[in-house]
Amino acid sequence: MKFAKIPMATINRLSIYMRTLQEMLEDDVDVISSERLAKQCGVNPAQIRKDLAYFGEFGVRGVGYRVNDLVVQIKDILGLNRPWNLAMIGVGNLGSALLRHGNFIKHGYIFTAAFDVDPKKVGKRLPNGVIVNHVDELEEKIKEKEVLMGLITTPASEAQNIANQLVLAGINGILNFAPVQIQVPDCCHVENVDFTIKLDSIAYHLSASS
Amino acid sequence: MKFAKIPMATINRLSIYMRTLQEMLEDDVDVISSERLAKQCGVNPAQIRKDLAYFGEFGVRGVGYRVNDLVVQIKDILGLNRPWNLAMIGVGNLGSALLRHGNFIKHGYIFTAAFDVDPKKVGKRLPNGVIVNHVDELEEKIKEKEVLMGLITTPASEAQNIANQLVLAGINGILNFAPVQIQVPDCCHVENVDFTIKLDSIAYHLSASS
DNA sequence: TCGGCAATGTGAATTATATCACATTTTCGT
DNA sequence: ACGAAAATGTGATATAATTCACATTGCCGA
């Protein structure tokens, strides 16, 4: 099953299912139907079953899904049954807010390195104990700290340059917060987080509907 | 043309084209082909032409698109030929980083209100001059400050409650940073920004390819 | 003025994604 | 032990988005 081509959208939905299921666990729900889960996640029930069917059979007919088991299965599918070390490149407003943000650690993502070019920031110790390094030391530290993904929160003008360096350092997963499209070789997977694109989309909908 | 159903993906791409074009303007490029723009944006040239074709004919055959004109046209399409007032709900790490973030104002988005429940924060003046209000005053201040979109950066547990209040206050565009799916009536358009979903997606790709 | 070139705009074809609908399997009550 | 009820898993269908391929159009140089 794992060899069929999986839609990107499926992968994203699996994360959403997982989150919702984790919340349900806390409310002591132990079995859930695709219908109820779908309502909670705002999707079609068949969608959920199809998404899961790409990877196996996880439910019990006539009953539903065991919440706890399904969380474990989804974690397995996504590769979340292990910690992932992250590096933050750019310790400005946004970068430092994210470094302090609890959601990363909660989901198994650990910042083990941080970089900036500002001499005032280099050498400082972050609340999580990580010391900010100069970008010149990127490759060295990334290897030392066994970083597997890089988060770019530099100004847009630096993002491509940093991405190149990350790739050279052997990183092949990048989460890019800078509002530019960065170009990387195929071996590297980039995801973009761009607030203003989302705002533009809202602006469009509000304008168009009025 | 505006009555054909426009793919959501098209709207998002228009933002990306606009950004790229704005950068080109600064480099004194004044005409661009769909091919070159496509390469820069990482999409197919025909895609760009199709996307634009939903809204009209903006190019010159044999020549390309006048960069400046196209930026204006896209702004018109998206409703960005006017300022949009924003409210931030939740002035924690992330909220205050975003309030200070220059990209919003650069693209015509103006924070005119901010809310929190923490008495230590309420009453404080932000760098942009806005004073943090208590969430109890949400409806009143949102109307007073003519806010049209709300950004939710509260803890996940509060997000739905805040969304409800925003809707009651007449807001119909929400950018949700909390890692939950919030439910709103159809009149309201929600976009989600969820870092950990993106990280999960990267984790999947790194795990699957190895 | 005219011919060739370049790049748009767009119908057709392809590919991808989502939904339906139902046969299948399991549980549970009698 | 059996039949009804419930909810999965999935082939078929419908919908949506992307890409192709080319006819069309405007520009420029000789």
Coordinates of C-alpha atoms (C1' of nucleotides) in Angstrom, one line a residue:
Chain A
M1 CA 0.0 0.0 0.0
K2 CA 2.8 2.4 0.8
F3 CA 3.8 2.4 -2.8
A4 CA 0.7 3.9 -4.2
K5 CA 1.2 7.6 -4.7
I6 CA -0.2 9.4 -1.7
P7 CA -1.9 12.8 -2.1
M8 CA -0.2 15.6 -0.3
A9 CA -3.6 16.6 1.0
T10 CA -3.9 13.2 2.7
I11 CA -0.7 13.7 4.6
N12 CA -1.9 17.0 5.9
R13 CA -5.2 15.6 6.9
L14 CA -3.6 12.8 8.8
S15 CA -2.0 15.4 11.1
I16 CA -5.3 17.0 11.7
Y17 CA -6.9 13.7 12.5
M18 CA -4.1 12.9 14.9
R19 CA -4.5 16.1 16.7
T20 CA -8.2 15.7 17.0
L21 CA -7.8 12.1 18.2
Q22 CA -5.3 13.2 20.8
E23 CA -7.8 15.7 22.2
M24 CA -10.4 12.9 22.3
L25 CA -8.0 10.7 24.2
E26 CA -7.9 13.3 26.9
D27 CA -11.7 13.2 27.1
D28 CA -11.5 9.5 27.5
V29 CA -13.1 8.7 24.2
D30 CA -11.8 5.3 23.2
V31 CA -13.6 4.4 20.0
I32 CA -14.7 6.8 17.3
S33 CA -16.5 6.4 13.9
S34 CA -15.3 8.1 10.8
E35 CA -18.5 10.0 10.8
R36 CA -17.9 11.6 14.2
L37 CA -14.2 12.3 13.5
A38 CA -15.1 13.8 10.1
K39 CA -17.6 16.2 11.7
Q40 CA -15.0 17.3 14.2
C41 CA -12.3 17.8 11.5
G42 CA -14.7 19.4 9.0
V43 CA -14.2 16.8 6.3
N44 CA -16.2 14.0 4.6
P45 CA -16.3 10.6 6.4
A46 CA -15.3 8.7 3.2
Q47 CA -12.3 10.9 3.0
I48 CA -11.0 9.8 6.3
R49 CA -11.5 6.1 5.4
K50 CA -9.8 6.6 2.0
D51 CA -6.9 8.5 3.6
L52 CA -6.3 5.7 6.1
A53 CA -6.9 3.0 3.4
Y54 CA -3.7 4.1 1.6
F55 CA -1.8 2.8 4.6
G56 CA -3.7 -0.2 5.8
E57 CA -6.9 -1.3 7.6
F58 CA -7.0 0.3 11.0
G59 CA -10.7 0.2 11.9
V60 CA -13.2 -2.4 13.0
R61 CA -16.2 -2.8 10.8
G62 CA -19.4 -2.0 12.6
V63 CA -17.5 -0.4 15.4
G64 CA -15.1 2.3 14.3
Y65 CA -11.5 3.1 15.2
R66 CA -9.8 2.6 18.5
V67 CA -8.6 6.1 19.2
N68 CA -5.4 5.2 20.9
D69 CA -4.4 2.7 18.3
L70 CA -5.1 5.1 15.5
V71 CA -3.0 7.8 17.0
V72 CA -0.1 5.3 17.2
Q73 CA -0.7 4.2 13.6
I74 CA -0.8 7.8 12.2
K75 CA 2.4 8.6 14.1
D76 CA 4.0 5.6 12.5
I77 CA 2.8 6.7 9.0
L78 CA 4.1 10.2 9.5
G79 CA 7.4 9.2 11.0
L80 CA 6.6 10.8 14.4
N81 CA 7.5 7.8 16.5
R82 CA 10.9 9.5 17.2
P83 CA 12.1 13.0 18.0
W84 CA 13.2 15.4 15.3
N85 CA 15.9 17.9 15.9
L86 CA 15.3 21.4 14.5
A87 CA 17.5 24.4 13.8
M88 CA 16.1 27.9 13.7
I89 CA 17.9 30.3 11.3
G90 CA 17.0 33.9 12.2
V91 CA 16.4 34.8 15.8
G92 CA 14.4 37.9 15.3
N93 CA 10.8 38.6 16.5
L94 CA 9.3 35.7 14.9
G95 CA 12.2 33.3 15.4
S96 CA 12.4 33.8 19.1
A97 CA 8.7 33.6 19.5
L98 CA 8.7 30.3 17.8
L99 CA 11.6 29.1 19.8
R100 CA 9.6 29.7 23.0
H101 CA 6.4 28.2 21.5
G102 CA 5.3 25.1 23.3
N103 CA 3.7 23.3 20.4
F104 CA 6.9 22.1 18.9
I105 CA 8.2 20.2 21.8
K106 CA 4.7 18.9 22.5
H107 CA 4.7 17.2 19.1
G108 CA 8.2 15.8 19.3
Y109 CA 10.2 18.6 17.6
I110 CA 13.2 19.8 19.5
F111 CA 15.3 22.9 18.7
T112 CA 18.9 21.9 19.1
A113 CA 20.5 24.8 17.3
A114 CA 19.8 28.4 16.4
F115 CA 21.6 30.9 14.2
D116 CA 21.7 34.6 13.5
V117 CA 24.2 37.1 12.0
D118 CA 23.6 39.8 14.6
P119 CA 26.6 39.9 16.9
K120 CA 24.3 41.1 19.7
K121 CA 22.4 37.8 19.5
V122 CA 25.3 35.4 18.8
G123 CA 26.4 33.7 22.0
K124 CA 23.2 34.3 23.9
R125 CA 21.5 31.4 25.6
L126 CA 17.9 30.8 24.8
P127 CA 15.3 29.8 27.4
N128 CA 15.6 26.2 26.2
G129 CA 19.3 26.2 26.8
V130 CA 20.4 26.4 23.2
I131 CA 23.1 29.0 22.4
V132 CA 22.7 31.2 19.3
N133 CA 25.5 30.6 16.8
H134 CA 26.7 32.7 14.0
V135 CA 25.4 31.6 10.6
D136 CA 29.0 31.1 9.5
E137 CA 29.0 28.0 11.8
L138 CA 25.9 26.6 10.2
E139 CA 27.2 23.5 8.6
E140 CA 29.5 22.5 11.5
K141 CA 26.8 23.0 14.2
I142 CA 24.1 21.3 12.2
K143 CA 26.1 18.2 11.9
E144 CA 27.2 18.3 15.5
K145 CA 23.7 18.7 16.8
E146 CA 22.2 16.2 14.4
V147 CA 19.7 18.6 13.0
L148 CA 17.3 17.2 10.4
M149 CA 15.1 20.2 9.6
G150 CA 15.7 23.9 9.3
L151 CA 13.2 26.7 10.0
I152 CA 14.0 29.9 8.1
T153 CA 12.8 33.1 9.8
T154 CA 15.3 35.5 8.2
P155 CA 14.4 38.5 6.1
A156 CA 13.2 37.5 2.7
S157 CA 16.4 38.7 1.1
E158 CA 18.5 36.2 3.0
A159 CA 16.2 33.2 2.7
Q160 CA 17.5 31.7 -0.5
N161 CA 21.1 32.1 0.6
I162 CA 20.3 30.3 3.9
A163 CA 18.4 27.6 2.1
N164 CA 21.5 26.9 -0.1
Q165 CA 23.6 26.6 3.0
L166 CA 21.2 24.3 4.7
V167 CA 21.2 22.0 1.7
L168 CA 25.0 22.0 1.6
A169 CA 24.9 21.1 5.3
G170 CA 22.9 18.0 4.4
I171 CA 19.5 19.2 5.5
N172 CA 16.6 18.0 3.4
G173 CA 13.6 19.4 5.1
I174 CA 12.9 23.2 5.4
L175 CA 10.1 25.1 6.9
N176 CA 10.3 28.6 5.3
F177 CA 8.6 31.5 7.0
A178 CA 10.2 34.1 4.7
P179 CA 7.7 35.4 2.1
V180 CA 9.6 34.2 -1.0
Q181 CA 9.6 31.0 -3.0
I182 CA 12.9 29.3 -2.3
Q183 CA 14.5 27.0 -4.9
V184 CA 16.1 23.8 -3.7
P185 CA 17.2 20.5 -5.3
D186 CA 14.7 17.6 -5.4
C187 CA 16.3 15.9 -2.5
C188 CA 15.1 18.7 -0.2
H189 CA 11.5 19.1 0.8
V190 CA 10.3 22.7 1.5
E191 CA 7.1 23.8 3.1
N192 CA 6.1 27.4 3.3
V193 CA 4.3 29.3 6.0
D194 CA 3.1 32.6 4.7
F195 CA 0.7 34.6 6.7
T196 CA 0.2 37.3 4.2
I197 CA -0.9 34.9 1.5
K198 CA -3.6 33.7 3.9
L199 CA -4.7 37.2 4.6
D200 CA -4.8 38.0 0.9
S201 CA -7.0 35.0 0.5
I202 CA -9.3 36.2 3.3
A203 CA -9.3 39.7 1.7
Y204 CA -10.4 38.2 -1.6
H205 CA -13.3 36.3 0.0
L206 CA -14.5 39.3 1.9
S207 CA -14.2 41.5 -1.2
A208 CA -15.8 39.1 -3.6
S209 CA -18.8 38.2 -1.4
S210 CA -19.8 41.8 -0.8
Chain B
M1 CA -15.5 36.1 -15.8
K2 CA -15.8 36.8 -12.1
F3 CA -18.7 34.4 -11.9
A4 CA -16.8 31.2 -12.9
K5 CA -15.9 29.3 -9.8
I6 CA -12.3 30.2 -9.0
P7 CA -10.1 27.5 -7.5
M8 CA -8.8 28.4 -4.1
A9 CA -5.3 27.4 -5.2
T10 CA -5.5 30.1 -7.9
I11 CA -6.2 32.8 -5.3
N12 CA -3.2 31.7 -3.3
R13 CA -1.0 31.6 -6.4
L14 CA -2.0 35.1 -7.3
S15 CA -0.5 36.3 -4.0
I16 CA 2.7 34.6 -4.9
Y17 CA 2.8 36.1 -8.4
M18 CA 2.1 39.5 -6.9
R19 CA 5.0 39.2 -4.5
T20 CA 7.4 38.0 -7.1
L21 CA 6.3 40.8 -9.5
Q22 CA 6.8 43.4 -6.7
E23 CA 10.4 42.2 -6.3
M24 CA 10.9 42.4 -10.0
L25 CA 9.7 46.0 -10.0
E26 CA 12.4 46.9 -7.6
D27 CA 14.9 45.4 -10.0
D28 CA 13.5 47.6 -12.8
V29 CA 12.0 44.7 -14.8
D30 CA 9.1 46.1 -16.6
V31 CA 7.9 43.3 -18.8
I32 CA 7.8 39.6 -17.9
S33 CA 6.7 36.4 -19.7
S34 CA 4.6 33.7 -18.1
E35 CA 7.6 31.4 -18.6
R36 CA 10.1 33.5 -16.6
L37 CA 7.5 34.3 -13.9
A38 CA 6.6 30.6 -13.7
K39 CA 10.2 29.6 -13.2
Q40 CA 10.6 32.2 -10.4
C41 CA 7.4 31.0 -8.7
G42 CA 8.0 27.3 -9.2
V43 CA 4.9 26.7 -11.2
N44 CA 3.9 25.8 -14.8
P45 CA 3.6 28.7 -17.2
A46 CA 0.2 27.6 -18.5
Q47 CA -0.9 27.7 -14.9
I48 CA -0.2 31.4 -14.6
R49 CA -2.0 32.1 -17.8
K50 CA -5.0 30.1 -16.8
D51 CA -5.1 31.7 -13.3
L52 CA -5.1 35.2 -14.8
A53 CA -7.6 34.2 -17.5
Y54 CA -10.2 33.7 -14.9
F55 CA -10.3 37.4 -14.4
G56 CA -9.5 38.9 -17.8
E57 CA -6.7 39.4 -20.4
F58 CA -3.8 41.2 -18.8
G59 CA -1.0 40.3 -21.2
V60 CA 0.2 41.3 -24.6
R61 CA 0.7 38.4 -27.1
G62 CA 4.2 38.0 -28.3
V63 CA 5.4 40.3 -25.5
G64 CA 4.3 39.2 -22.0
Y65 CA 2.9 41.1 -19.1
R66 CA 3.7 44.7 -18.0
V67 CA 4.9 44.1 -14.5
N68 CA 3.5 47.2 -12.9
D69 CA 0.1 46.8 -14.6
L70 CA -0.1 43.2 -13.5
V71 CA 0.6 44.0 -9.9
V72 CA -2.2 46.6 -9.9
Q73 CA -4.6 44.1 -11.6
I74 CA -3.8 41.4 -9.1
K75 CA -4.3 43.8 -6.2
D76 CA -7.7 44.7 -7.7
I77 CA -8.7 41.0 -8.0
L78 CA -7.7 40.2 -4.4
G79 CA -9.2 43.4 -2.9
L80 CA -5.9 44.8 -1.8
N81 CA -6.4 48.3 -3.3
R82 CA -7.4 49.4 0.2
P83 CA -6.2 49.0 3.8
W84 CA -7.6 46.2 6.0
N85 CA -7.8 46.6 9.7
L86 CA -6.9 43.7 11.9
A87 CA -7.4 42.6 15.4
M88 CA -5.0 40.3 17.3
I89 CA -6.6 38.1 19.9
G90 CA -4.0 36.7 22.2
V91 CA -0.9 38.8 22.9
G92 CA 1.5 36.0 24.0
N93 CA 4.8 35.1 22.4
L94 CA 3.5 34.5 19.0
G95 CA 0.9 37.3 19.0
S96 CA 3.3 40.0 20.1
A97 CA 5.9 38.8 17.6
L98 CA 3.3 39.1 14.8
L99 CA 2.2 42.5 16.0
R100 CA 5.8 43.7 15.6
H101 CA 6.2 41.9 12.3
G102 CA 6.8 44.3 9.4
N103 CA 5.2 42.2 6.7
F104 CA 1.7 43.0 7.6
I105 CA 1.9 46.7 7.3
K106 CA 4.0 46.4 4.2
H107 CA 1.1 44.6 2.5
G108 CA -1.6 46.9 3.7
Y109 CA -2.7 45.1 6.8
I110 CA -3.0 47.3 9.9
F111 CA -3.5 46.2 13.5
T112 CA -6.0 48.5 15.0
A113 CA -6.9 46.4 18.0
A114 CA -5.4 43.7 20.3
F115 CA -7.0 41.7 23.1
D116 CA -5.9 39.4 25.9
V117 CA -7.3 38.1 29.2
D118 CA -4.1 38.6 31.2
P119 CA -4.5 41.6 33.5
K120 CA -0.8 42.2 33.2
K121 CA -1.1 42.8 29.5
V122 CA -4.4 44.7 29.4
G123 CA -3.8 48.4 29.2
K124 CA -0.3 48.1 27.8
R125 CA 0.6 50.1 24.7
L126 CA 2.1 48.2 21.9
P127 CA 5.0 49.5 19.7
N128 CA 2.5 50.5 17.0
G129 CA 0.5 52.6 19.5
V130 CA -2.4 50.1 19.9
I131 CA -3.5 49.5 23.5
V132 CA -4.3 45.9 24.6
N133 CA -7.9 45.5 25.6
H134 CA -9.6 42.8 27.7
V135 CA -11.4 40.2 25.6
D136 CA -14.6 41.3 27.4
E137 CA -14.5 44.4 25.3
L138 CA -14.0 42.5 22.0
E139 CA -17.3 43.4 20.3
E140 CA -17.3 47.0 21.3
K141 CA -13.7 47.7 20.3
I142 CA -13.9 45.8 17.1
K143 CA -16.8 47.9 16.0
E144 CA -15.1 51.1 17.1
K145 CA -11.9 50.4 15.4
E146 CA -13.6 49.1 12.2
V147 CA -11.8 45.8 12.3
L148 CA -12.5 43.4 9.4
M149 CA -10.3 40.4 10.2
G150 CA -9.3 38.7 13.4
L151 CA -6.1 36.8 14.1
I152 CA -6.4 34.2 16.8
T153 CA -3.2 33.4 18.7
T154 CA -4.7 32.2 21.9
P155 CA -4.1 28.7 23.4
A156 CA -6.0 26.0 21.4
S157 CA -8.5 25.6 24.2
E158 CA -9.8 29.2 23.8
A159 CA -9.8 29.4 20.1
Q160 CA -13.3 28.2 19.4
N161 CA -14.7 30.5 22.1
I162 CA -12.9 33.5 20.6
A163 CA -14.0 32.6 17.1
N164 CA -17.6 32.6 18.3
Q165 CA -17.2 36.0 19.8
L166 CA -15.6 37.4 16.7
V167 CA -18.5 36.1 14.6
L168 CA -20.9 37.8 17.0
A169 CA -19.0 41.0 16.7
G170 CA -19.5 40.9 12.9
I171 CA -16.1 39.7 11.8
N172 CA -16.2 37.3 8.8
G173 CA -12.5 36.7 8.2
I174 CA -10.4 34.8 10.6
L175 CA -6.7 33.8 10.5
N176 CA -6.3 31.0 13.1
F177 CA -2.9 30.2 14.5
A178 CA -4.3 27.9 17.2
P179 CA -3.8 24.2 16.4
V180 CA -7.5 23.3 16.3
Q181 CA -10.1 23.2 13.6
I182 CA -12.6 26.0 14.5
Q183 CA -16.2 25.8 13.4
V184 CA -17.9 28.9 12.1
P185 CA -21.0 29.8 10.1
D186 CA -20.7 30.0 6.3
C187 CA -20.6 33.7 6.3
C188 CA -17.2 33.6 7.9
H189 CA -14.0 32.6 6.1
V190 CA -11.3 30.9 8.2
E191 CA -7.7 30.3 7.2
N192 CA -5.5 28.2 9.4
V193 CA -1.8 28.6 9.9
D194 CA -0.4 25.5 11.5
F195 CA 3.3 25.0 11.8
T196 CA 3.2 21.6 13.2
I197 CA 1.1 20.2 10.4
K198 CA 3.8 21.5 8.0
L199 CA 6.5 19.9 10.1
D200 CA 4.6 16.6 10.1
S201 CA 4.5 16.7 6.4
I202 CA 8.2 17.3 6.2
A203 CA 8.8 14.4 8.7
Y204 CA 6.7 12.2 6.5
H205 CA 8.7 13.0 3.4
L206 CA 12.0 12.5 5.1
S207 CA 10.9 9.2 6.6
A208 CA 9.3 7.9 3.5
S209 CA 12.2 8.6 1.2
S210 CA 14.8 6.9 3.4
Chain C
dT1 C1' 4.6 47.3 -45.7
dC2 C1' 5.2 42.7 -44.8
dG3 C1' 7.0 38.4 -42.8
dG4 C1' 8.8 36.0 -39.0
dC5 C1' 9.0 35.6 -34.2
dA6 C1' 7.5 35.4 -29.5
dA7 C1' 4.3 34.7 -26.1
dT8 C1' -0.5 34.9 -24.9
dG9 C1' -5.2 32.8 -24.3
dT10 C1' -7.8 28.7 -24.4
dG11 C1' -10.2 24.2 -25.8
dA12 C1' -9.0 19.4 -25.2
dA13 C1' -6.6 15.9 -22.7
dT14 C1' -4.8 14.4 -18.6
dT15 C1' -4.1 13.8 -14.0
dA16 C1' -5.5 14.2 -9.4
dT17 C1' -8.8 14.4 -5.7
dA18 C1' -13.1 13.7 -3.5
dT19 C1' -17.6 11.6 -2.9
dC20 C1' -21.0 8.0 -3.4
dA21 C1' -22.9 3.8 -2.6
dC22 C1' -22.8 -0.7 -1.2
dA23 C1' -21.0 -5.2 -0.1
dT24 C1' -18.5 -6.9 3.9
dT25 C1' -17.6 -7.7 8.5
dT26 C1' -18.2 -7.3 13.3
dT27 C1' -20.9 -6.7 17.5
dC28 C1' -24.8 -7.1 20.4
dG29 C1' -29.4 -8.3 22.0
dT30 C1' -32.8 -11.8 22.2
Chain D
dA1 C1' -27.2 -19.3 17.6
dC2 C1' -29.1 -15.9 14.7
dG3 C1' -30.7 -11.7 12.7
dA4 C1' -30.5 -6.7 12.9
dA5 C1' -27.7 -2.7 13.2
dA6 C1' -23.6 -0.2 12.6
dA7 C1' -19.7 1.3 10.4
dT8 C1' -15.6 0.0 7.7
dG9 C1' -13.1 -0.6 3.2
dT10 C1' -13.4 0.1 -1.6
dG11 C1' -14.7 0.0 -6.7
dA12 C1' -17.2 3.2 -9.4
dT13 C1' -18.4 7.8 -10.3
dA14 C1' -18.1 12.6 -10.2
dT15 C1' -15.7 16.7 -9.7
dA16 C1' -11.7 19.6 -9.8
dA17 C1' -7.2 21.1 -11.1
dT18 C1' -3.3 21.0 -14.1
dT19 C1' -0.9 20.5 -18.2
dC20 C1' -0.6 20.2 -23.2
dA21 C1' -0.7 22.0 -27.6
dC22 C1' -1.7 25.2 -30.9
dA23 C1' -4.3 28.9 -33.1
dT24 C1' -4.2 33.8 -32.4
dT25 C1' -2.3 38.2 -31.9
dG26 C1' 0.8 41.9 -31.6
dC27 C1' 5.6 43.6 -32.2
dC28 C1' 9.8 44.5 -34.7
dG29 C1' 13.2 44.7 -38.2
dA30 C1' 14.3 44.7 -43.1

